Each structure stands twice: as structure tokens, then as C-alpha cells.
mmCIF file of C-alpha atoms (C1' of nucleotides) and ligand atoms in Angstrom:
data_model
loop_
_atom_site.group_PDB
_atom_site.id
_atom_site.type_symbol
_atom_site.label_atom_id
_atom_site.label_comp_id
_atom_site.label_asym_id
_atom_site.label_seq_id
_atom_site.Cartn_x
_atom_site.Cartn_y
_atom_site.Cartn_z
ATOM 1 C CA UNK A 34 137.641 139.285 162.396
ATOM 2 C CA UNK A 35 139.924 138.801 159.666
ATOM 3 C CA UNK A 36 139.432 141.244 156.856
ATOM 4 C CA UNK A 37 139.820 138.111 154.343
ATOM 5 C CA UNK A 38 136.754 136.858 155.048
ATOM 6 C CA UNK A 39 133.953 138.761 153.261
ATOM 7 C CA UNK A 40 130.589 137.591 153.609
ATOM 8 C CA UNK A 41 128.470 140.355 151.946
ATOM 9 C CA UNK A 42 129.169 143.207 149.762
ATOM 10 C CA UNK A 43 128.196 146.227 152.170
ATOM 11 C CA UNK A 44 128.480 144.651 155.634
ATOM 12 C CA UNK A 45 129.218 147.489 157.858
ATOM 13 C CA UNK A 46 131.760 146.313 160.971
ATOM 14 C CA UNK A 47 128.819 146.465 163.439
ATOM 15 C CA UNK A 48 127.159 143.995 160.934
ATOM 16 C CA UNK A 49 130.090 141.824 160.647
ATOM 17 C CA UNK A 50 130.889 141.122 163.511
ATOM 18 C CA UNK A 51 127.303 140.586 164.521
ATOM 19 C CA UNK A 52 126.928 138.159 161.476
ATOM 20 C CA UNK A 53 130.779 136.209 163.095
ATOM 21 C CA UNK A 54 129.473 136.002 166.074
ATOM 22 C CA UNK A 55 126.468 133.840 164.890
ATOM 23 C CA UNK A 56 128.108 132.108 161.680
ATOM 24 C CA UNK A 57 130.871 130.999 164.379
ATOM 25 C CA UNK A 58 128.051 129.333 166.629
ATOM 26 C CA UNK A 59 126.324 125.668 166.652
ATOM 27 C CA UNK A 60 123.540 126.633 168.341
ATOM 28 C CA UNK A 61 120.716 129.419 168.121
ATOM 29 C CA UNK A 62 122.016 133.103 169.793
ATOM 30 C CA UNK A 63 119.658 135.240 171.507
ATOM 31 C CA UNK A 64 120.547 139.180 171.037
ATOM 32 C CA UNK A 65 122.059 139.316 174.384
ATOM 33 C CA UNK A 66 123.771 136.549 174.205
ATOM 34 C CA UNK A 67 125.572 137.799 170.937
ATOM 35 C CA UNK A 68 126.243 141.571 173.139
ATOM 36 C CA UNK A 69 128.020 139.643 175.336
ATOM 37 C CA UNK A 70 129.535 138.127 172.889
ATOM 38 C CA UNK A 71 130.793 141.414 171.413
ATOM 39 C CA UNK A 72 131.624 143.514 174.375
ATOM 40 C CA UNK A 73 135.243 143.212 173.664
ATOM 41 C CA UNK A 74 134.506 144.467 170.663
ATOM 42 C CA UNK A 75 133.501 147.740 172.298
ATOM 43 C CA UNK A 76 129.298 147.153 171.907
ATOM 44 C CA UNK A 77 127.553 148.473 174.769
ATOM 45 C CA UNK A 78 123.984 148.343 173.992
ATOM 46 C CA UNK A 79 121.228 145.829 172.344
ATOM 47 C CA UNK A 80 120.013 148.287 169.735
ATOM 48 C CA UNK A 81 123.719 147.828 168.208
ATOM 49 C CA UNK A 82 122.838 144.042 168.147
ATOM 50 C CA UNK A 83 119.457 144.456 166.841
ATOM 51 C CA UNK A 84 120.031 146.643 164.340
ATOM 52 C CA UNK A 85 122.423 144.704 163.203
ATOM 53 C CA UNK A 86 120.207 141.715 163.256
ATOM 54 C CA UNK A 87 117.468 143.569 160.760
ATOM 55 C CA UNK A 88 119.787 144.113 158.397
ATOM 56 C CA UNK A 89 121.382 140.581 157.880
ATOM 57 C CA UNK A 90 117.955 139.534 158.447
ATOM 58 C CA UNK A 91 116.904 141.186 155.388
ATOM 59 C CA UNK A 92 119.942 140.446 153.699
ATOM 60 C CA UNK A 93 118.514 137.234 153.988
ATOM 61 C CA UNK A 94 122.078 136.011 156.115
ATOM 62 C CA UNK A 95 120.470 135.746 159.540
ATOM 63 C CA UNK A 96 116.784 134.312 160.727
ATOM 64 C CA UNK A 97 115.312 134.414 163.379
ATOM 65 C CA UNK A 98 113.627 131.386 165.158
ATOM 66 C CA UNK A 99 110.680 132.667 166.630
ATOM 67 C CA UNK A 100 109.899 129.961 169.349
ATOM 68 C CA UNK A 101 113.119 130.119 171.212
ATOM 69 C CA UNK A 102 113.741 134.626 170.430
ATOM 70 C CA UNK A 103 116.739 133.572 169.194
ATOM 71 C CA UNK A 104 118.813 134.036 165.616
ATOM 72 C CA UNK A 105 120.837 131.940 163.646
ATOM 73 C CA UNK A 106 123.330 132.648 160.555
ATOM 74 C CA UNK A 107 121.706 130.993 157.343
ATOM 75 C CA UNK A 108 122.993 127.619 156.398
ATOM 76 C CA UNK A 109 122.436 127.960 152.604
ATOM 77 C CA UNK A 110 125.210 129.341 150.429
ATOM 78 C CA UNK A 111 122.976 132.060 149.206
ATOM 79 C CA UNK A 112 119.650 132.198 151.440
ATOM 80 C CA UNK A 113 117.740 135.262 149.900
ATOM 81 C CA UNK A 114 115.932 132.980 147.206
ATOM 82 C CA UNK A 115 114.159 130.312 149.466
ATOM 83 C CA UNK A 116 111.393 131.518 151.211
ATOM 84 C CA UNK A 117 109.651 129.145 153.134
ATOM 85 C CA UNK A 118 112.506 127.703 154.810
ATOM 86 C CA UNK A 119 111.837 125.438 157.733
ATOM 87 C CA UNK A 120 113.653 124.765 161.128
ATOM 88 C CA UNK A 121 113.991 121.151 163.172
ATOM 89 C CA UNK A 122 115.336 122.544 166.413
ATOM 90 C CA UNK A 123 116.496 120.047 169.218
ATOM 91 C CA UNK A 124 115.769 119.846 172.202
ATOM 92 C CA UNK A 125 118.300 118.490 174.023
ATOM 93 C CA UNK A 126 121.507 119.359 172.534
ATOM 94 C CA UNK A 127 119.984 122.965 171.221
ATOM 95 C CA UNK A 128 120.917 122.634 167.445
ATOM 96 C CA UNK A 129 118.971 123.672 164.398
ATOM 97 C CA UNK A 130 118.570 122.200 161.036
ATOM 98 C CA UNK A 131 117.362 124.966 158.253
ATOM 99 C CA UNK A 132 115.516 122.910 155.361
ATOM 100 C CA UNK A 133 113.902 124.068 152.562
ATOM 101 C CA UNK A 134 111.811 121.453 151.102
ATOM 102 C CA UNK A 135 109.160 122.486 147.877
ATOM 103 C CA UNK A 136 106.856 119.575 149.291
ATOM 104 C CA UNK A 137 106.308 121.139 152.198
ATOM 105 C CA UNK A 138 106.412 125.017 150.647
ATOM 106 C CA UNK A 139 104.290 123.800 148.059
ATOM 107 C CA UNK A 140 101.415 122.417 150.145
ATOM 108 C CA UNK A 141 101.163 125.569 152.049
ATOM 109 C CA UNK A 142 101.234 127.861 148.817
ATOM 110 C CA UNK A 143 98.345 126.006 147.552
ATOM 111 C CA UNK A 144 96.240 126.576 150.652
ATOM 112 C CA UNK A 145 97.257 130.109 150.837
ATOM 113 C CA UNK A 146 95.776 129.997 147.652
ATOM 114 C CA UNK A 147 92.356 128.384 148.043
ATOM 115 C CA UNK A 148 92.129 130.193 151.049
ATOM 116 C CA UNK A 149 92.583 133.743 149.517
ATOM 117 C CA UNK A 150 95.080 134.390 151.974
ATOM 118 C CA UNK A 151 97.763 136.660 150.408
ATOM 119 C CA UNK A 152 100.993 135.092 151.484
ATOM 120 C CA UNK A 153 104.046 137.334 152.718
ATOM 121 C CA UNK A 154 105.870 135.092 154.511
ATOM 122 C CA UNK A 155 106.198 132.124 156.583
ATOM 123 C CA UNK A 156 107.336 130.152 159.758
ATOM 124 C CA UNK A 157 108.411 126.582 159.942
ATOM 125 C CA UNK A 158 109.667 125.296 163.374
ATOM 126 C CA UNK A 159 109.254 121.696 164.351
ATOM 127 C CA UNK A 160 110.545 120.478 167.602
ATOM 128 C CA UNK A 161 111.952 117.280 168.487
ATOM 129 C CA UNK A 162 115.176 114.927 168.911
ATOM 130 C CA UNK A 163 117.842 115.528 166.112
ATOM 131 C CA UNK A 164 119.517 112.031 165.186
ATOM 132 C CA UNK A 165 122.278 112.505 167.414
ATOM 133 C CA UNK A 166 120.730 112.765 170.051
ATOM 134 C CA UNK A 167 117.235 110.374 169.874
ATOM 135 C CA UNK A 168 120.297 107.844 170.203
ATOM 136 C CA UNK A 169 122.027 108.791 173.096
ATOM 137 C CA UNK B 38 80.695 134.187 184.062
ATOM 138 C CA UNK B 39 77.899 131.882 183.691
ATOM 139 C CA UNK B 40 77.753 128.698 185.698
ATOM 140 C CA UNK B 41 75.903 127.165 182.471
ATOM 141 C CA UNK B 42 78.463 127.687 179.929
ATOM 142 C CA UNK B 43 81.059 125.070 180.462
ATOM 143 C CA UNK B 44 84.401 124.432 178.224
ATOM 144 C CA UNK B 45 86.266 121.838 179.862
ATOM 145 C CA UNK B 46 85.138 118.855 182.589
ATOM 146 C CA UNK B 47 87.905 120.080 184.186
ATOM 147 C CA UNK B 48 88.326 123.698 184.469
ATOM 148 C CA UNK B 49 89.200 125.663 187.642
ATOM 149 C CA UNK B 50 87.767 129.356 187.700
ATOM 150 C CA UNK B 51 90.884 130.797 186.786
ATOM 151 C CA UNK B 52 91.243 128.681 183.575
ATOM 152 C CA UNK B 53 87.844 129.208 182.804
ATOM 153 C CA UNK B 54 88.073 133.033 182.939
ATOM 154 C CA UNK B 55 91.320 133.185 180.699
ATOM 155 C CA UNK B 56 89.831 130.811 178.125
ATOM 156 C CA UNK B 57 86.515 132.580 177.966
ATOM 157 C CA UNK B 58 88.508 136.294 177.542
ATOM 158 C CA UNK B 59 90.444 134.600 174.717
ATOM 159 C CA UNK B 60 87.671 132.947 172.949
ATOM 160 C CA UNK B 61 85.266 136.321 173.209
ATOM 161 C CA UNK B 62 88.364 137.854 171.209
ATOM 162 C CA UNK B 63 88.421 137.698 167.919
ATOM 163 C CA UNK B 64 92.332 138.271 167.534
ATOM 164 C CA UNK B 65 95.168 136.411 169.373
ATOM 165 C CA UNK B 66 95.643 138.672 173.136
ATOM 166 C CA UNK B 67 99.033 139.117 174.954
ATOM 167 C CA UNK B 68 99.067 137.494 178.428
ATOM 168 C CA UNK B 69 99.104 140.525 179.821
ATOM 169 C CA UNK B 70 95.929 141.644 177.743
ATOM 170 C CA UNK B 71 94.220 138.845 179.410
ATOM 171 C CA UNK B 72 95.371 140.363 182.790
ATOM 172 C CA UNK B 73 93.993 143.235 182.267
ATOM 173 C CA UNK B 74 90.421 142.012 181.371
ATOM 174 C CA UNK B 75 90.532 140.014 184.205
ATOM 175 C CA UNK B 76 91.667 142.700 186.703
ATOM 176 C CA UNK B 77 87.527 143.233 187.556
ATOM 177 C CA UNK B 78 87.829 139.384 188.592
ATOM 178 C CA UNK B 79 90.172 139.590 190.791
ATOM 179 C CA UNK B 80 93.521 138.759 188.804
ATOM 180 C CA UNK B 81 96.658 140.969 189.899
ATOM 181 C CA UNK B 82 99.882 139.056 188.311
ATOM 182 C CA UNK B 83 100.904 137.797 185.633
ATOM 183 C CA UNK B 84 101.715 134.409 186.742
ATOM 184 C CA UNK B 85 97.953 134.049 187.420
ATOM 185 C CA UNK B 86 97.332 134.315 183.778
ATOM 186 C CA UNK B 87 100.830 131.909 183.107
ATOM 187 C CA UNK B 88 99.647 129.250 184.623
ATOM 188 C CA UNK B 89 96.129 129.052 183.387
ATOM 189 C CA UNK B 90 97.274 129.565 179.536
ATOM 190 C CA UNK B 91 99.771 126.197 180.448
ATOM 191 C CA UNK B 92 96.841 124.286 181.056
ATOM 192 C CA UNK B 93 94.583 125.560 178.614
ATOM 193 C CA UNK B 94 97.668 124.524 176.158
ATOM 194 C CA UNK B 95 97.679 121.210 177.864
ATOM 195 C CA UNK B 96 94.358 120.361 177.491
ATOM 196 C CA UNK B 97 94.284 121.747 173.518
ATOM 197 C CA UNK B 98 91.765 124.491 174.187
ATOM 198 C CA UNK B 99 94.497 127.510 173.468
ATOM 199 C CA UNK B 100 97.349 127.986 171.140
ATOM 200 C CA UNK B 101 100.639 130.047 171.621
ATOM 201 C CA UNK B 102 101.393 132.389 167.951
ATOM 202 C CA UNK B 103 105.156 132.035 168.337
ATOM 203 C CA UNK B 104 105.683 135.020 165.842
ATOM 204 C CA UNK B 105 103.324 137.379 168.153
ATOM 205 C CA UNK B 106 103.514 136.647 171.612
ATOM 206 C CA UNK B 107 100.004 135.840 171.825
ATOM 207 C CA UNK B 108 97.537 132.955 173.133
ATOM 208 C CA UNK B 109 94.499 132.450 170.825
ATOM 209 C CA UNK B 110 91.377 129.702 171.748
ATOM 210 C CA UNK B 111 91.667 126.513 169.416
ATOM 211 C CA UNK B 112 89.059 127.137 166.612
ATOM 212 C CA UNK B 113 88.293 123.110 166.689
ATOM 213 C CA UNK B 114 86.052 121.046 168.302
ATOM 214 C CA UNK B 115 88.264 118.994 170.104
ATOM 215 C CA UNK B 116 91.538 119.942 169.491
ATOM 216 C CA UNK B 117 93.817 117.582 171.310
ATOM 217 C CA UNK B 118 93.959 115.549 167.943
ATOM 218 C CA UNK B 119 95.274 117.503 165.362
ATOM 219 C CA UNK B 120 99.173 117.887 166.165
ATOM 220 C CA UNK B 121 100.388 119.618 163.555
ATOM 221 C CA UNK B 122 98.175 122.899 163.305
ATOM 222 C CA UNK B 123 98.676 126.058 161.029
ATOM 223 C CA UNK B 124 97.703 129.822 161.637
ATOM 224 C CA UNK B 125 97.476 132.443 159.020
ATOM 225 C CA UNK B 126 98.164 135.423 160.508
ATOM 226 C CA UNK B 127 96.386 138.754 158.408
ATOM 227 C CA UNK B 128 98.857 141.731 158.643
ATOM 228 C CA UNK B 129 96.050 144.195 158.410
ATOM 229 C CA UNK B 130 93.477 143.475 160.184
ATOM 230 C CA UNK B 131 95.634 140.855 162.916
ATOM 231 C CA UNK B 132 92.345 137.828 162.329
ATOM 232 C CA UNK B 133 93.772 134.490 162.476
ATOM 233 C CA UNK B 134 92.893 131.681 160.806
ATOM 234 C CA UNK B 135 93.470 128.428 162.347
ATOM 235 C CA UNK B 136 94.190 125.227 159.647
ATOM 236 C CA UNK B 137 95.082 121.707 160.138
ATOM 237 C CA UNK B 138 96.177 120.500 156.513
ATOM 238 C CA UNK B 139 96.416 116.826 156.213
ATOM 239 C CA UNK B 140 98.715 118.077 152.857
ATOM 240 C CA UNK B 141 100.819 120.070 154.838
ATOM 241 C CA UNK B 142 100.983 117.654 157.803
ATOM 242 C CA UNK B 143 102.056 115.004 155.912
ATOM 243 C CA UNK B 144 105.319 115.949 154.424
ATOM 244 C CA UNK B 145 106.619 117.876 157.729
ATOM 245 C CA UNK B 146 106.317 113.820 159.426
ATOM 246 C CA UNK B 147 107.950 112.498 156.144
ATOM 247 C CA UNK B 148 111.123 114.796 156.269
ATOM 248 C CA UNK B 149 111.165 114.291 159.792
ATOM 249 C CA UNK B 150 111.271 110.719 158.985
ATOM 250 C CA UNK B 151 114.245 110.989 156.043
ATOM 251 C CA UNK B 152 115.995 112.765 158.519
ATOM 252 C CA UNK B 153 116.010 110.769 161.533
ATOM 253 C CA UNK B 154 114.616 114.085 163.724
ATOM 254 C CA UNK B 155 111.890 112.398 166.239
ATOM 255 C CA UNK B 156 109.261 114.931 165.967
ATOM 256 C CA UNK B 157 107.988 116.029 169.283
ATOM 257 C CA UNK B 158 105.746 119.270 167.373
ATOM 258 C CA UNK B 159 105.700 121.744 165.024
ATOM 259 C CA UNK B 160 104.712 125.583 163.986
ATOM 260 C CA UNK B 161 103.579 126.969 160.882
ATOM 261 C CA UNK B 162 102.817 130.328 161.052
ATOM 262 C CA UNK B 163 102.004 132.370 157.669
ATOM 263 C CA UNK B 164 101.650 136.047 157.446
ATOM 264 C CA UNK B 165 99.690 137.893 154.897
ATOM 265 C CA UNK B 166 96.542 139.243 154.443
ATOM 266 C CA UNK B 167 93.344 137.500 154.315
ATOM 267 C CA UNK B 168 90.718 137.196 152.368
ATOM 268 C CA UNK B 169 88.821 140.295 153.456
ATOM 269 C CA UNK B 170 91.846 142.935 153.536
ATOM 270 C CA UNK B 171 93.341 141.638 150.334
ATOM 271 C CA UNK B 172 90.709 143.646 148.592
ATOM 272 C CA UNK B 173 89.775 146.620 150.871
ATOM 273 C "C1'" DT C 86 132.951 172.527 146.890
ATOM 274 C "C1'" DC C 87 129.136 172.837 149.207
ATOM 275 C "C1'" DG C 88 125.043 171.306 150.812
ATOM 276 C "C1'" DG C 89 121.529 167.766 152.136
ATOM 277 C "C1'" DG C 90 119.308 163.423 152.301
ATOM 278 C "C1'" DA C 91 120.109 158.612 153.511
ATOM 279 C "C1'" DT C 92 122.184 155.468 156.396
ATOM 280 C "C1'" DG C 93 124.826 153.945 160.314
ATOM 281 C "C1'" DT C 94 126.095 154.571 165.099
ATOM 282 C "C1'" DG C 95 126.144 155.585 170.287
ATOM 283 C "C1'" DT C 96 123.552 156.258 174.502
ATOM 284 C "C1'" DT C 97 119.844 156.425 177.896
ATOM 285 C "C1'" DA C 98 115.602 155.188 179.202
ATOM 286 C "C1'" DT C 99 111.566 152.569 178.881
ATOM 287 C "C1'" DG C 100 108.284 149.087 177.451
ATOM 288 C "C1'" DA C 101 106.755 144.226 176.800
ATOM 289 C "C1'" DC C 102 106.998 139.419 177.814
ATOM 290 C "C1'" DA C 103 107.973 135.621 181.072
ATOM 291 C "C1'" DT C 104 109.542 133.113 185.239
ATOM 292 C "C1'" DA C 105 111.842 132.194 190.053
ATOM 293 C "C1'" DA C 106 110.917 131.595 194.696
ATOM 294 C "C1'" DC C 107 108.152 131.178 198.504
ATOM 295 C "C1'" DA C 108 103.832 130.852 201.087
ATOM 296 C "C1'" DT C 109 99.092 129.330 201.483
ATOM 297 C "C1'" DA C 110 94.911 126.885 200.297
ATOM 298 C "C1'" DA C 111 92.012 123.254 198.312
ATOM 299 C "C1'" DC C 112 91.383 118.649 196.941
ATOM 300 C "C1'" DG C 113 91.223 113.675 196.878
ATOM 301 C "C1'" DA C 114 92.790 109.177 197.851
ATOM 302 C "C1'" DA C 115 94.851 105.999 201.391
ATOM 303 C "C1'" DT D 174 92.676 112.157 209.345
ATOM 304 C "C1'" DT D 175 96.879 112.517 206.906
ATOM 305 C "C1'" DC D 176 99.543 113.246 203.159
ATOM 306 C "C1'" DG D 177 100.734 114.037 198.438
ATOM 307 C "C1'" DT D 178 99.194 116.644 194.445
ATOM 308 C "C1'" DT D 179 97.418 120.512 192.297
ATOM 309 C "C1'" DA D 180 95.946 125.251 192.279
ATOM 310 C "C1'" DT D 181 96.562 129.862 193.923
ATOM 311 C "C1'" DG D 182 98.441 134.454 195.620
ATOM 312 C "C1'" DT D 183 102.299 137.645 195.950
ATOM 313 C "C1'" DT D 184 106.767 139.853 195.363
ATOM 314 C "C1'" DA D 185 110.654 140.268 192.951
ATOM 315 C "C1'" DT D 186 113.444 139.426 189.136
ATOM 316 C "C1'" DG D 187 114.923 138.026 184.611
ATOM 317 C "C1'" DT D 188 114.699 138.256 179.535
ATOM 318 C "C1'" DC D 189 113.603 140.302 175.144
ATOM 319 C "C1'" DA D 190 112.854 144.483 172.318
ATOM 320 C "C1'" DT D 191 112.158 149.395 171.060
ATOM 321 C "C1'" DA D 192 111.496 154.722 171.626
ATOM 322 C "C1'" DA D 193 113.780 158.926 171.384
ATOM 323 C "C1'" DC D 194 117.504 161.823 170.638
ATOM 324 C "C1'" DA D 195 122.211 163.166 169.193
ATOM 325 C "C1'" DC D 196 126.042 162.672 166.260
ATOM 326 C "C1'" DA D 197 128.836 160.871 162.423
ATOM 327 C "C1'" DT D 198 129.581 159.338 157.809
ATOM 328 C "C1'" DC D 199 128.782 158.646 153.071
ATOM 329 C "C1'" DC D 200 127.249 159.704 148.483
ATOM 330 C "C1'" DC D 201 125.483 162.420 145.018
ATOM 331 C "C1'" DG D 202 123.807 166.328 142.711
ATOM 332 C "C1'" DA D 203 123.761 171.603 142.525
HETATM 333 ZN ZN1 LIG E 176 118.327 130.387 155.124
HETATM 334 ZN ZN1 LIG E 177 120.275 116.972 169.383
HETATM 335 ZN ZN1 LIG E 178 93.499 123.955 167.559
HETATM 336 ZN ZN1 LIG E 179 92.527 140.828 157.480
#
DNA sequence: TCGGGATGTGTTATGACATAACATAACGAA
DNA sequence: TTCGTTATGTTATGTCATAACACATCCCGA
């Protein structure tokens, strides 16, 4: 890590690191996968990865793609304002697009709304073939 | 279960028994939930469940909730059709609401589209509280 | 300066979810 | 009947996530 890279005010070293580890990666990490990562870095455990993970997480730096249990680092400058952001994850070469469209936020807002359904958050994740690879 | 009551054309005894269990529930069940109601019937391991919810999915009678773990019956008549199909998730009471928007549909495929991703699926999953815990 | 709460960390053990691998049985078409 | 396909049963293992407890650090107010 070099110490001229900041990427949050209070990011503790555990966080850091945790937040490298993904922000350095082209593809989703599962928690493991990012232990491993930082063994050398003297972690030992999952809970240091996972708590780790909740914080960025509600820093709004890390999400968390719920159809594969895996995270990635946010690819907005600064993530904590969009809320309904939306993932195209492919399937054969394992990387993620984040979007974060209003026409599709919208749409959903609105039937929250009709609905009566008081909205806390949401989760967007298509599957497919990114262009790269529906070529190939 | 009753000989008369008949979901699928297709449906061995094990699929039958899952899909009944889930669609007697009225929240989404674990897998190993379901293997636990179905202990009296003879079920042991997991796998048994496994492979039944795989062609439940198949056949569009069940639904995986990404964000939960959990395997609920398809709400619709005839499911197969709609591809793109939404679940509001209440925080309080854990109901689920099953939607398949048109409105929301539509722009997923159209960024897809602009983007050049060949969409294979797609998840929505919205958490909140419904329309009966909102007020209580 | 001395607490004392809030937050972060380390460690062990356990719980929850899902699949690999192999064997057997049932079914239907050639 | 014979053979491929599908379903099933069973054991073991792999993967993901958290409970519970102890200790350290930081900040702020008494
Ligand atoms: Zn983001
Ligand atoms: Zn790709
Ligand atoms: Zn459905
Ligand atoms: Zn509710």
C-alpha cells in the first residue's frame, strides 16, 4: 500500500487494504478470496475481511453482488449518492459493469410507490455476455 | 400429498413435494427449511432438495431471492413468460411480493441494448416494507 | 489526568448454504 | 431387450458468514 494513495478520510489499515485488494481487481472478489489475498499482510481470519467489507460497504466504496457472494470496489468517483445502482455481470470472462441509470431507478420508484411498498434499498443484477466477449 | 392436486404435467414426487412446501409458505424458505418439512417424507440430504428446486426453476414454477438465500413458488399463472421478474422483499414481516413491470422491463433490455451486453437474465430485488408493516 | 464509552482488532468455534463424486434405480425409445 | 437419459440416494466436502469473547486504541468530557 502506498501511504499516497488515500481513498477515504478514516480508512483504518484493515479497511485499506481490504478496499486495495478489490479496487486493484477486474473481476468480482469473494471474502475468501480477498483473505487470501491479504495473508501476507498478516490477516488470519474472515471476520477481519468482513468487517472490513461492512464498513466500505456503508461507506458506500464496496458492493456487494448478491448472485455470485461476491464484492466489488465502486466504479463511480463518489458512490454514496446513487442508490439504485445496477450490475451487468458476464458470464464468461467474470467482469461487472456498475450502471446507474434514472430510467431504470425511476420505473421502480414509481411502483414502489403505487404499491405502498416503502423502499430501502435495491438490487439490480442482469446476467449475460459483455461486448467483449458476445464477439469472441 | 394428494394425487388430485397436480402443478406440473411433469412432476416427479420429489419435485412435487418441494414445490407444494414452498407454495403452502407464505415467505421465501431456505433449502434446508424445505428439508426439514420434508424429513416425514422421506428426504435426508440436501441434494434431494437441490435438485428438485433446479427443476422447479427450470420449468418457472420457483424463484431463487438472490439477497436471501431462499426459493419462493412463482406467484403467476404460467410463469415461464415473464423474464424479467421483480420481488419486493418486506423487512418486517419477510412477505414477498412478486412483480413483472413491463416499465421496469423495458429499460433494463434497452441499456442492455446501448451497451452491447447480450442479456441472458436479470434480478431486481427491493427491500422495504410493505404495505401492511409500513403502518403497524 | 483520569476515566469510560465507542470503535477497531484478533482468535476460536460454529452455523448456514451449496456441490462433488459415486452408486443405484426408473424410464422410454430404438 | 438394450441402451441412453433422467431421477434418486448417500457420504463427504467445499464455500460463505457470524457468534462469542478478549484485548487494544482512540477521543472526549469530568
Ligand atoms: Zn457504486
Ligand atoms: Zn465478458
Ligand atoms: Zn414468477
Ligand atoms: Zn410486511
Amino acid at each position: 500500500m502506498t501511504a499516497a494513495h488515500v481513498h477515504h478520510p478514516d480508512l483504518t489499515r484493515n479497511q485499506s487494504l481490504v478496499y486495495d485488494v478489490l479496487n486493484g481487481s477486474d473481476a468480482p472478489l469473494s471474502a475468501y478470496s480477498i483473505l487470501d489475498a491479504l495473508r501476507g499482510e498478516g490477516f488470519r481470519a474472515p471476520l477481519q475481511v468482513y468487517r472490513a467489507l461492512e464498513k466500505l460497504r456503508a461507506y458506500g466504496l464496496v458492493h456487494r453482488l448478491e448472485s455470485l457472494n461476491a464484492f466489488v470496489a465502486c466504479s463511480h468517483p463518489d458512490c454514496a449518492g446513487h442508490e439504485t445502482a445496477g450490475f451487468a455481470i458476464c458470464e464468461k470472462c467474470g467482469k461487472v459493469s456498475e450502471f446507474a441509470e434514472e430510467r431504470i431507478a425511476a420505473p421502480i420508484r414509481d411502483w414502489a410507490k403505487r404499491e405502498g411498498f416503502v423502499l430501502a434499498g435495491s438490487m439490480i443484477e442482469l446476467r449475460g455476455l459483455c461486448r467483449d466477449c458476445r464477439e469472441g
